[in-house]
Short mmCIF file of N, CA and C and ligand atoms in Angstrom, two decimals:
data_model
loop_
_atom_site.label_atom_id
_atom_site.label_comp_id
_atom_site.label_asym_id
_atom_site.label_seq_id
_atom_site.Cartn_x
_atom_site.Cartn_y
_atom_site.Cartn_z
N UNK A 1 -17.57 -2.35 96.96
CA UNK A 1 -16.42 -3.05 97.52
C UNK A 1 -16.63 -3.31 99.01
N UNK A 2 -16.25 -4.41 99.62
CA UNK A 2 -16.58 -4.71 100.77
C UNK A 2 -14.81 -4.80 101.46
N UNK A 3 -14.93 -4.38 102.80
CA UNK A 3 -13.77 -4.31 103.15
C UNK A 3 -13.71 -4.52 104.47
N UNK A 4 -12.60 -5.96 105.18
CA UNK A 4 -13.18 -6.16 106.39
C UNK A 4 -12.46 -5.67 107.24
N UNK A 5 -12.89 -5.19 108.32
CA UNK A 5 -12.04 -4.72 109.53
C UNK A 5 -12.86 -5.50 111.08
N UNK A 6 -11.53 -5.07 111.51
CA UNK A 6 -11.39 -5.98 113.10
C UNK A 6 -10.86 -4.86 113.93
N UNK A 7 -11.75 -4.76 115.37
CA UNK A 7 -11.61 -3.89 115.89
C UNK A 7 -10.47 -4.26 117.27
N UNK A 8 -9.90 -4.04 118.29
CA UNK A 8 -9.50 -4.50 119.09
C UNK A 8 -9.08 -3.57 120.28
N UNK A 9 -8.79 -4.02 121.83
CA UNK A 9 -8.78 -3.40 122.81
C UNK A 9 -7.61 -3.88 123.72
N UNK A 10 -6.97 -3.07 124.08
CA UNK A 10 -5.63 -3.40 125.22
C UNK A 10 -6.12 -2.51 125.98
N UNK A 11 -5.60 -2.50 127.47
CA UNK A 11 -5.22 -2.20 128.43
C UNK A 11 -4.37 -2.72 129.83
N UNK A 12 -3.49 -1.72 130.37
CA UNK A 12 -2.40 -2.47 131.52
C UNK A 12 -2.26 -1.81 132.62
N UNK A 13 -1.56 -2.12 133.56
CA UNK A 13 -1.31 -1.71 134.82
C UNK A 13 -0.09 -2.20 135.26
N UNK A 14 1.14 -0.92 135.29
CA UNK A 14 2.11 -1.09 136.00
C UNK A 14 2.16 -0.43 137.56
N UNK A 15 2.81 -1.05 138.60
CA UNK A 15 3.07 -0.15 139.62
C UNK A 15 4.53 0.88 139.34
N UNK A 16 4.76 2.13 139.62
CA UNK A 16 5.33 3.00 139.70
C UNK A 16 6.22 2.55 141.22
N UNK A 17 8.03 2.67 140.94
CA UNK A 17 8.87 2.18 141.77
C UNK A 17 9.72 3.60 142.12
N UNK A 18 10.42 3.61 142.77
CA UNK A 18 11.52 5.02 143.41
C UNK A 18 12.59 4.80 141.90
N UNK A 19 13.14 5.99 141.54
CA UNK A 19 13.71 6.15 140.31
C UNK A 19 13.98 5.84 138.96
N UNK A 20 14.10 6.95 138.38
CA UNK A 20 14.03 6.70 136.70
C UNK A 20 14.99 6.25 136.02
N UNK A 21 14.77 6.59 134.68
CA UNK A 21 13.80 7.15 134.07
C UNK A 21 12.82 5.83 133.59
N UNK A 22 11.99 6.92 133.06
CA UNK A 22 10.16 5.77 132.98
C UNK A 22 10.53 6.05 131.30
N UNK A 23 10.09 4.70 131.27
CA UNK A 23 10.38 4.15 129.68
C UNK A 23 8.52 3.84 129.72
N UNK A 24 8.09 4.54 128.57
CA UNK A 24 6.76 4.77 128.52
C UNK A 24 6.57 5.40 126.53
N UNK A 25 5.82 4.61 125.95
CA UNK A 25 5.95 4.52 124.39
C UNK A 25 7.12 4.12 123.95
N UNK A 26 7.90 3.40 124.53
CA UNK A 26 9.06 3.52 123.87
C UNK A 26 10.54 4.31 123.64
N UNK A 27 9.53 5.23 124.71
CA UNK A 27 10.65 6.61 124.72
C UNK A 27 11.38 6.27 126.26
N UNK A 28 12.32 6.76 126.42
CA UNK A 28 13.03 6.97 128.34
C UNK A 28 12.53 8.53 128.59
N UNK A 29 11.86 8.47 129.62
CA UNK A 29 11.49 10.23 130.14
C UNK A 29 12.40 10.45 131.36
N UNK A 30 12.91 11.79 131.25
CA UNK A 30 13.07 11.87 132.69
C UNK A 30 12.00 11.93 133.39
N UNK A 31 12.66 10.70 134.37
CA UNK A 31 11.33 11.51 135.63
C UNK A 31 12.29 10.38 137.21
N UNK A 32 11.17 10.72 138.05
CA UNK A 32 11.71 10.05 139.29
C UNK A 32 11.82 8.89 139.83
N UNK A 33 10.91 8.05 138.83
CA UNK A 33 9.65 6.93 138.60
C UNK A 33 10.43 5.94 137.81
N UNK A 34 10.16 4.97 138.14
CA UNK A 34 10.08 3.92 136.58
C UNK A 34 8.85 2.51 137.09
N UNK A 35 8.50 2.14 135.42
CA UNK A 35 7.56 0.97 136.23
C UNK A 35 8.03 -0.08 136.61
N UNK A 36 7.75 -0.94 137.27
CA UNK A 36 7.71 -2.24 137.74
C UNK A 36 7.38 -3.12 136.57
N UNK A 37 7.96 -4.26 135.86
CA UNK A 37 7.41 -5.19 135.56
C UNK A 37 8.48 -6.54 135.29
N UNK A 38 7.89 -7.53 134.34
CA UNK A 38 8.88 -8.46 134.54
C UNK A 38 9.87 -8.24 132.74
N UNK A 39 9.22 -7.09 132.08
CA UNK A 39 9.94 -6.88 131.06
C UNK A 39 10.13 -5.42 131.50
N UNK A 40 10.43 -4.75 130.70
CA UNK A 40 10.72 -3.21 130.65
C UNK A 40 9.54 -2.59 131.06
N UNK A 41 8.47 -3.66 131.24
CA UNK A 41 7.05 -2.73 132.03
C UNK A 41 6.60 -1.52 131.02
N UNK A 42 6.90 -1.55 130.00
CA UNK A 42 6.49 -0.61 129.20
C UNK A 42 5.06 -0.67 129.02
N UNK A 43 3.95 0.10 130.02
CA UNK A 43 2.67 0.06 130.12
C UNK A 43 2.07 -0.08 129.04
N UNK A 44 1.65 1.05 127.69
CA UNK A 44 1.63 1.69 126.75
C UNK A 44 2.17 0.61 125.80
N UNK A 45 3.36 0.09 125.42
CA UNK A 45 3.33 -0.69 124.13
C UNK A 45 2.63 -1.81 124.77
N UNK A 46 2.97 -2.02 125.98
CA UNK A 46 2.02 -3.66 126.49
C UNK A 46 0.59 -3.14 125.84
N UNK A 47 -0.41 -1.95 126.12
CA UNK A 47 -1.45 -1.59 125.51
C UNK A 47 -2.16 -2.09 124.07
N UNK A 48 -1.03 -1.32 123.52
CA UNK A 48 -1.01 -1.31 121.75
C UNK A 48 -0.88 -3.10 121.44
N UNK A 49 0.56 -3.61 122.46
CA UNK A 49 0.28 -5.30 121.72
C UNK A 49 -1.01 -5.99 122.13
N UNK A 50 -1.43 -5.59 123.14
CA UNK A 50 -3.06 -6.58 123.29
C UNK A 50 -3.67 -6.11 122.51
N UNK A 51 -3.71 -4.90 121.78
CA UNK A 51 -5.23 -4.47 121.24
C UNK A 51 -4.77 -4.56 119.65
N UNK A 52 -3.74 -4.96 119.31
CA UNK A 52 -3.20 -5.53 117.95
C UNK A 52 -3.30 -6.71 117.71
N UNK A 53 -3.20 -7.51 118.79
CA UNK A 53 -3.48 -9.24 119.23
C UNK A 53 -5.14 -9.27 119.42
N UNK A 54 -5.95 -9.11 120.03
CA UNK A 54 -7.22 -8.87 120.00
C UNK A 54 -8.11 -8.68 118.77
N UNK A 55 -7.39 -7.37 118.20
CA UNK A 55 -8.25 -7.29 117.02
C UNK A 55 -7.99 -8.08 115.81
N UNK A 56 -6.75 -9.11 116.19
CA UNK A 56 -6.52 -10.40 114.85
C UNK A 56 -7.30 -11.75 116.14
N UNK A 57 -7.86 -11.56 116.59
CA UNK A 57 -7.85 -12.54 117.75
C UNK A 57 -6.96 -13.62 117.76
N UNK A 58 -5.45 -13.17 118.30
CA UNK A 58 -4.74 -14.14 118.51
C UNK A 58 -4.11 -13.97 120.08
N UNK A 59 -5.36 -14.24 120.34
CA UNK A 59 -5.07 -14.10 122.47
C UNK A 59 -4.83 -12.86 123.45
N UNK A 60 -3.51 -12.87 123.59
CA UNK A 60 -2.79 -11.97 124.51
C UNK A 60 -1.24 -11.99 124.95
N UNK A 61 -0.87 -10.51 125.11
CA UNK A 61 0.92 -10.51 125.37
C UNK A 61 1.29 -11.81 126.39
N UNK A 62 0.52 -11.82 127.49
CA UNK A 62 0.99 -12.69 128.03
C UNK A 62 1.10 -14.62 127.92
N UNK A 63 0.51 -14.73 126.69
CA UNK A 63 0.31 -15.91 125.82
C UNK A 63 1.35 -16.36 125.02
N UNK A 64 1.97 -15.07 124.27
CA UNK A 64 2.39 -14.91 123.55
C UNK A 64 4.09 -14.63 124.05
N UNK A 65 4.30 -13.99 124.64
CA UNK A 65 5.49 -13.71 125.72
C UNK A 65 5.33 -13.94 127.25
N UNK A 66 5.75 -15.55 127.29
CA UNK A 66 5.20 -15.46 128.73
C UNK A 66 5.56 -15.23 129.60
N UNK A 67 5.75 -15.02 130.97
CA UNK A 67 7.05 -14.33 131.82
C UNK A 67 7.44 -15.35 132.45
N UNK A 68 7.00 -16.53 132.41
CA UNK A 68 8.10 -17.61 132.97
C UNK A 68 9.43 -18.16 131.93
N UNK A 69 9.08 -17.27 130.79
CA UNK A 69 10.26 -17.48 129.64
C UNK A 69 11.56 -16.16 130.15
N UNK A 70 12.36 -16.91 130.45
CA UNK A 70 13.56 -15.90 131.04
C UNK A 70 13.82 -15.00 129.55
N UNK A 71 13.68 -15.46 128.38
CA UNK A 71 13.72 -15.01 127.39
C UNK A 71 12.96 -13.01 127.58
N UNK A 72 12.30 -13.38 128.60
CA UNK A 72 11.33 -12.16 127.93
C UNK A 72 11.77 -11.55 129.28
N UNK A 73 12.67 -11.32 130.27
CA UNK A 73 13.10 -10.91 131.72
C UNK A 73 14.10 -9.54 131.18
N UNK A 74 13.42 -8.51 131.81
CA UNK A 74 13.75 -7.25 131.07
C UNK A 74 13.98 -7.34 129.34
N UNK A 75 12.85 -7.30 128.78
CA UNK A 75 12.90 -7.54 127.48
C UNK A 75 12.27 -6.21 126.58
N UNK A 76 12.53 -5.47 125.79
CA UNK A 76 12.37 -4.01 124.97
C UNK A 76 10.95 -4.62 124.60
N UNK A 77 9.67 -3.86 124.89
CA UNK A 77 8.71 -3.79 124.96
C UNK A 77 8.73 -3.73 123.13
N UNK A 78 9.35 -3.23 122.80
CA UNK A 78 8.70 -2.75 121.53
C UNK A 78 9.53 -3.84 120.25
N UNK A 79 10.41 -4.97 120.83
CA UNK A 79 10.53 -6.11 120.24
C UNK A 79 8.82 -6.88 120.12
N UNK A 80 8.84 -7.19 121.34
CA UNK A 80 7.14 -7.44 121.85
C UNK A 80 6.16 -7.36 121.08
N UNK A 81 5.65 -5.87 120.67
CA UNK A 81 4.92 -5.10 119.88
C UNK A 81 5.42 -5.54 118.22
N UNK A 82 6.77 -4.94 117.66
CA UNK A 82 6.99 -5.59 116.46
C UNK A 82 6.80 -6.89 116.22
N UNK A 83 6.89 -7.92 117.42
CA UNK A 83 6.79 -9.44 116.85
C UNK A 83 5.05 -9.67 116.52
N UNK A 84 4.43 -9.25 117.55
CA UNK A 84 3.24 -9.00 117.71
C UNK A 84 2.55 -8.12 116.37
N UNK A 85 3.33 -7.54 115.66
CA UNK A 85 2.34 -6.85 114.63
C UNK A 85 3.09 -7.45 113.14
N UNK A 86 4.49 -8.24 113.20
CA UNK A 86 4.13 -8.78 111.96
C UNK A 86 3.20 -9.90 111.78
N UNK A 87 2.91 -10.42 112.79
CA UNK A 87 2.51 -12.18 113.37
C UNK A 87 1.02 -11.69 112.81
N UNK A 88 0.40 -10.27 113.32
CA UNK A 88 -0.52 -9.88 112.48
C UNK A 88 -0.72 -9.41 111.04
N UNK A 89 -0.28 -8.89 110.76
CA UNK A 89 0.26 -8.60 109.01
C UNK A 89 0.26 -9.56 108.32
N UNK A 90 1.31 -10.82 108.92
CA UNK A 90 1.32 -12.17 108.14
C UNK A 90 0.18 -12.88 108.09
N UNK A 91 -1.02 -12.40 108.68
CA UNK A 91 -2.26 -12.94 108.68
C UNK A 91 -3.13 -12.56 107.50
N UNK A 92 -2.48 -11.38 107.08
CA UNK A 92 -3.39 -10.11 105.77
C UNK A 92 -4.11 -9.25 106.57
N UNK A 93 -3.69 -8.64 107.51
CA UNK A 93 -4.37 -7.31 107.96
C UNK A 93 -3.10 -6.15 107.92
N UNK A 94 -3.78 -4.97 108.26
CA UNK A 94 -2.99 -3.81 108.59
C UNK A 94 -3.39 -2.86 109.23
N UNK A 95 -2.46 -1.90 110.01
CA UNK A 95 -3.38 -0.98 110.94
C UNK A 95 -3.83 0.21 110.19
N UNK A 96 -4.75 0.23 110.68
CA UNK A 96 -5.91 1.34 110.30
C UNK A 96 -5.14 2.61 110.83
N UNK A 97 -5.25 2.46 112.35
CA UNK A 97 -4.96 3.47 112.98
C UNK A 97 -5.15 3.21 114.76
N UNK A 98 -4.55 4.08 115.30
CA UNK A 98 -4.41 3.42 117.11
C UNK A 98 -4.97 4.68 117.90
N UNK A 99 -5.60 4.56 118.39
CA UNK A 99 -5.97 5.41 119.32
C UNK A 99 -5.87 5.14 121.39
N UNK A 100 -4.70 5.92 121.63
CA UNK A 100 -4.41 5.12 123.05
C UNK A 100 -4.40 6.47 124.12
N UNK A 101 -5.12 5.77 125.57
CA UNK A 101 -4.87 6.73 126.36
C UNK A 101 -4.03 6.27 127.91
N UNK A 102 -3.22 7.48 128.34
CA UNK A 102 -2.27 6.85 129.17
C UNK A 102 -2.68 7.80 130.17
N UNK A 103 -3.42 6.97 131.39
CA UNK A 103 -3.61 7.29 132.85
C UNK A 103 -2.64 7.65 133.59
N UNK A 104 -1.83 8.95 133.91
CA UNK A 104 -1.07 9.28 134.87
C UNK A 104 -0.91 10.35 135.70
N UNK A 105 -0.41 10.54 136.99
CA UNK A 105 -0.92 11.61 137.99
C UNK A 105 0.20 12.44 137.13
N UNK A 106 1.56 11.63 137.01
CA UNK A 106 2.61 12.78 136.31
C UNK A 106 3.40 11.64 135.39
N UNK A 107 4.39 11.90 134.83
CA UNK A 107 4.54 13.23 134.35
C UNK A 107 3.72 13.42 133.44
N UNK A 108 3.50 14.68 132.90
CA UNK A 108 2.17 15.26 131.96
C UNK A 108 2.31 14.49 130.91
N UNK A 109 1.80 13.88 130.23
CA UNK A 109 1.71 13.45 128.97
C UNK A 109 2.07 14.10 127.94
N UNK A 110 0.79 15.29 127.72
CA UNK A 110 1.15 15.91 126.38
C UNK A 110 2.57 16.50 126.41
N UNK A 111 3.38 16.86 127.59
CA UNK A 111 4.74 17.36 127.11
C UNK A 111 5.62 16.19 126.43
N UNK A 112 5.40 14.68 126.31
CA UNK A 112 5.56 13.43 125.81
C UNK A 112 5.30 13.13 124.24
N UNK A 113 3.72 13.91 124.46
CA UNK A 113 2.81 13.48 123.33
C UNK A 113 3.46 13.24 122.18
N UNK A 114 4.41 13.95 121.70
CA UNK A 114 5.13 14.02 119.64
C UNK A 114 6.08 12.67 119.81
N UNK A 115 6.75 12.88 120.91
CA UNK A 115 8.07 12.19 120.71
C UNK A 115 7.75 10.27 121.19
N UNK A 116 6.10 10.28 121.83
CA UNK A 116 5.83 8.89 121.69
C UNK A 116 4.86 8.63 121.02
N UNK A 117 4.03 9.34 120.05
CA UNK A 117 3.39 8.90 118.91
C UNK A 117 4.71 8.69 117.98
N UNK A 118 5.62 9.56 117.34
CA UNK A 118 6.77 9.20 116.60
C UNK A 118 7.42 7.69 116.86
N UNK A 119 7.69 7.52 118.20
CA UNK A 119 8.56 6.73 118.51
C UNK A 119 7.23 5.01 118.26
N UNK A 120 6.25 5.23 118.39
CA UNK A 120 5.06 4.09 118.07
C UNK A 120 5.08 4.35 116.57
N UNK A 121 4.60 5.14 115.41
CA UNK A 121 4.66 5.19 114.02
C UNK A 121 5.80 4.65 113.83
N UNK A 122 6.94 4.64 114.82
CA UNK A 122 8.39 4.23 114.05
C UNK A 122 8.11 2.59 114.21
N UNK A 123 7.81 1.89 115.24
CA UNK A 123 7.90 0.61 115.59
C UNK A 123 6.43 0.25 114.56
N UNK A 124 5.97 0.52 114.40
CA UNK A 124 4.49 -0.12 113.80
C UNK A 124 4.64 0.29 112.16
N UNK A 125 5.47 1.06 111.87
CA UNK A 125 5.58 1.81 110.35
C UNK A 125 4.43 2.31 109.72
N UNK A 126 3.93 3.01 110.69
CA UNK A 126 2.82 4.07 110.06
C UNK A 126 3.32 5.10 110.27
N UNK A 127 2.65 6.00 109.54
CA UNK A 127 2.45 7.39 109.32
C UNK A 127 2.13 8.33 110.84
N UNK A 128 2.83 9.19 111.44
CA UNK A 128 2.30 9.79 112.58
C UNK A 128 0.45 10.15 113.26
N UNK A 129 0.07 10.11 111.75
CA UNK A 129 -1.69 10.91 111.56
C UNK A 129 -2.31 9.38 111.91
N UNK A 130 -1.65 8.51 112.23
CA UNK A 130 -2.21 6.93 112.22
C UNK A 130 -2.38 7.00 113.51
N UNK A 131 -1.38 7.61 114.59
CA UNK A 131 -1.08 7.03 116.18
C UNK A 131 -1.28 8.57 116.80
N UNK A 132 -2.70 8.41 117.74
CA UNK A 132 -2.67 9.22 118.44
C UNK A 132 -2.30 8.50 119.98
N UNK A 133 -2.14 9.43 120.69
CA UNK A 133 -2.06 9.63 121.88
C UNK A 133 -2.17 10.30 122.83
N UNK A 134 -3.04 10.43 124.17
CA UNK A 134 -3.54 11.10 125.17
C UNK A 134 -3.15 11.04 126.53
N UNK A 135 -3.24 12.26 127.17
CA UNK A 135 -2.93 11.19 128.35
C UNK A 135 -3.96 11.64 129.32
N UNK A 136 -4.40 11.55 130.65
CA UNK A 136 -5.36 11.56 131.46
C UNK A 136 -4.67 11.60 133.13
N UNK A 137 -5.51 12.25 133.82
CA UNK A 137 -4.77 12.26 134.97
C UNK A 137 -5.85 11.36 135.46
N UNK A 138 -5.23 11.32 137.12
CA UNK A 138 -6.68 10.57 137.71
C UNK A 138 -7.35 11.42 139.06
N UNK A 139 -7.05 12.75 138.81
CA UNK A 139 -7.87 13.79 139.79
C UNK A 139 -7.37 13.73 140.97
N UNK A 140 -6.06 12.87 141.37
CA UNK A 140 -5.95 13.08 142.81
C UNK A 140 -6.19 11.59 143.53
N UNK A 141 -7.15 10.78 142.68
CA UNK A 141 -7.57 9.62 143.71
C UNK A 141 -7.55 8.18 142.44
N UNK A 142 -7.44 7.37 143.67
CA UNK A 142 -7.44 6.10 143.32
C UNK A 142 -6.34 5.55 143.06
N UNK A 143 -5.58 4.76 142.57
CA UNK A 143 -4.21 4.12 142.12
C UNK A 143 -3.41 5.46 141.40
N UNK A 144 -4.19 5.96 140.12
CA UNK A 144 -3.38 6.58 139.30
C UNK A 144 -3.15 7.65 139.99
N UNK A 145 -3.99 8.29 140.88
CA UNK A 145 -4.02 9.51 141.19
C UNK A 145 -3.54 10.12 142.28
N UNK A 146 -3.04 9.17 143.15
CA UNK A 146 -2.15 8.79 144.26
C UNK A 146 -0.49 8.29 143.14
N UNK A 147 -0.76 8.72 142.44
CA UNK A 147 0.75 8.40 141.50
C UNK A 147 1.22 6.87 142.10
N UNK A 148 0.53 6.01 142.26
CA UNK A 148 1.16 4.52 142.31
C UNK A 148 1.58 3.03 141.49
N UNK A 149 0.59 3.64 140.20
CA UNK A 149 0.44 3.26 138.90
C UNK A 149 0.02 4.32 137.39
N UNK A 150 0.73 3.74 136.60
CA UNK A 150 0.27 4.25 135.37
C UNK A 150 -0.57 3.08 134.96
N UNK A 151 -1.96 3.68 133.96
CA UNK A 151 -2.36 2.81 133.48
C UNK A 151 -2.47 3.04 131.76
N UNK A 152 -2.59 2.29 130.73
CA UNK A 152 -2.68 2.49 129.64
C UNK A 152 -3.57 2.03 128.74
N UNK A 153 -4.41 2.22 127.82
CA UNK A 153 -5.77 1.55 126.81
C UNK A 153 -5.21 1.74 125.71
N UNK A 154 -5.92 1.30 124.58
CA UNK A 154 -5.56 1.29 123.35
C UNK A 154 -6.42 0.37 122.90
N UNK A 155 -6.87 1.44 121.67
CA UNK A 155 -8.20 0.69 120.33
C UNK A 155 -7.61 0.60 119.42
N UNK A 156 -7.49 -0.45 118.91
CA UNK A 156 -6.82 -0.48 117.30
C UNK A 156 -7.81 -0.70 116.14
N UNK A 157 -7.54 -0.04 114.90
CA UNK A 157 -8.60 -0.92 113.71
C UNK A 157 -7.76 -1.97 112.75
N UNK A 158 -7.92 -2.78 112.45
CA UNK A 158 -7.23 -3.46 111.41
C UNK A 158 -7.72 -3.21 110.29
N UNK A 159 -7.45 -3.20 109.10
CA UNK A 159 -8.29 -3.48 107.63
C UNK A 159 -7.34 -4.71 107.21
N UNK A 160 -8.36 -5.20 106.10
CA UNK A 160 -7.93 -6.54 105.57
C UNK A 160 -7.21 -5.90 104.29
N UNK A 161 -6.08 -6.94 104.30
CA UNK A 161 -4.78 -6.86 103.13
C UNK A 161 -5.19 -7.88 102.14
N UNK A 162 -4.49 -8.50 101.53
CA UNK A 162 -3.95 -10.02 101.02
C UNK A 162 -3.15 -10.71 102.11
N UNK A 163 -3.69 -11.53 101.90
CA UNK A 163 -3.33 -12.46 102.68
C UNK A 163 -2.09 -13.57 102.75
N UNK A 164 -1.25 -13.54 103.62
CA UNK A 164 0.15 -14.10 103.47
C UNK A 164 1.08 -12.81 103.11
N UNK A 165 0.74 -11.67 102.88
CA UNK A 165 1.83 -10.21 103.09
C UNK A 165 2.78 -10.52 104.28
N UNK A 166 4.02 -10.54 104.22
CA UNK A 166 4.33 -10.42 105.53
C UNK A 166 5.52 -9.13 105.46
N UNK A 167 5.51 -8.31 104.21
CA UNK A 167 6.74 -7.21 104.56
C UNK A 167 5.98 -6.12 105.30
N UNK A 168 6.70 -5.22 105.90
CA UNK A 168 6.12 -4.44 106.22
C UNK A 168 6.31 -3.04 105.60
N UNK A 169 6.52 -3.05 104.22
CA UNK A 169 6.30 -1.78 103.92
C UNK A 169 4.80 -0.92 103.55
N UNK A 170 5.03 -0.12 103.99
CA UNK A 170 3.48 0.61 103.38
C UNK A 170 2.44 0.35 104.20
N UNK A 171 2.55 -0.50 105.50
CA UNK A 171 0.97 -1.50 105.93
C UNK A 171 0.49 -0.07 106.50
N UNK A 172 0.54 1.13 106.37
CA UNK A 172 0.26 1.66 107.04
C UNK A 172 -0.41 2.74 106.25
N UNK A 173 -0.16 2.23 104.60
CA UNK A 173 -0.74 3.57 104.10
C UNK A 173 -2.42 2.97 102.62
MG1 MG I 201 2.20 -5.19 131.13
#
């Protein structure tokens, strides 16, 4: 049996502004921080939608949601991401599985870790064992490490479905 898969890659860069909370996977954290952007700046799902868009090669978030569309001016990142992963599905793929890492001086990640892999399995309808997540500091230096930005990556796999699927139950199992 032959079975095709498509690999794909996101990554983003928000700047970090004076007070929270930082909306990061989808989740609101406390913290002191929130990002900058022209939607909810949600670093991390911006991640996951390029590297879901990539690995169907259908461009990029900003192609796709553009920010001169007032439509998308503080807009829930994870509308974004869902439009973005049935638009893939309806193509006949499904996710394999996500593997993402989130660059930040604070707040710690792994105290994050459950409640924004959950909160990504919930928007993508996979299984938790599908969506990992990491996070990384940046030692003190450079953008991240001077806490001035978070940054975020993300590898996705697709496997091939049938083609023209567009529900989303199960794409995940
Ligand atoms: Mg972004």
């Amino acid at each position: 049996m032959t079975t095709d898969y498509r690999i794909g890659i996101g990554h983003d860069t928000h700047r970090l502004s004076a007070g929270g909370p930082l909306r990061l996977g989808g989740v609101d954290i406390e913290f002191d921080k929130h990002l900058e952007g022209h939607s909810d700046a949600d670093v991390l799902l911006h991640a996951v939608t390029d590297a879901l868009l990539g690995a169907a090669n259908l461009g990029d978030i900003g192609e796709m949601f553009p920010n001169t569309d007032p439509k998308n001016a503080g807009r829930d990142s994870s509308d974004m991401l869902s439009a973005a992963a049935e638009r893939v599905i309806s193509l006949g793929w499904k996710v394999a599985n996500l593997d993402c890492v989130v660059l930040a001086e604070r707040p710690r990640i792994l105290d994050h870790r459950d409640s924004i892999q959950h909160r990504l399995s919930e928007i993508l309808v996979l299984r938790q064992d599908q969506v990992s997540v990491k996070g990384k500091t940046g030692e003190g230096i450079g953008p991240v490490g001077e806490g001035l930005v978070i940054q975020a990556q993300c590898v996705c796999l697709l496997q091939r479905i049938e083609k023209g699927r567009t529900d989303y139950g199960g794409i995940g199992f």
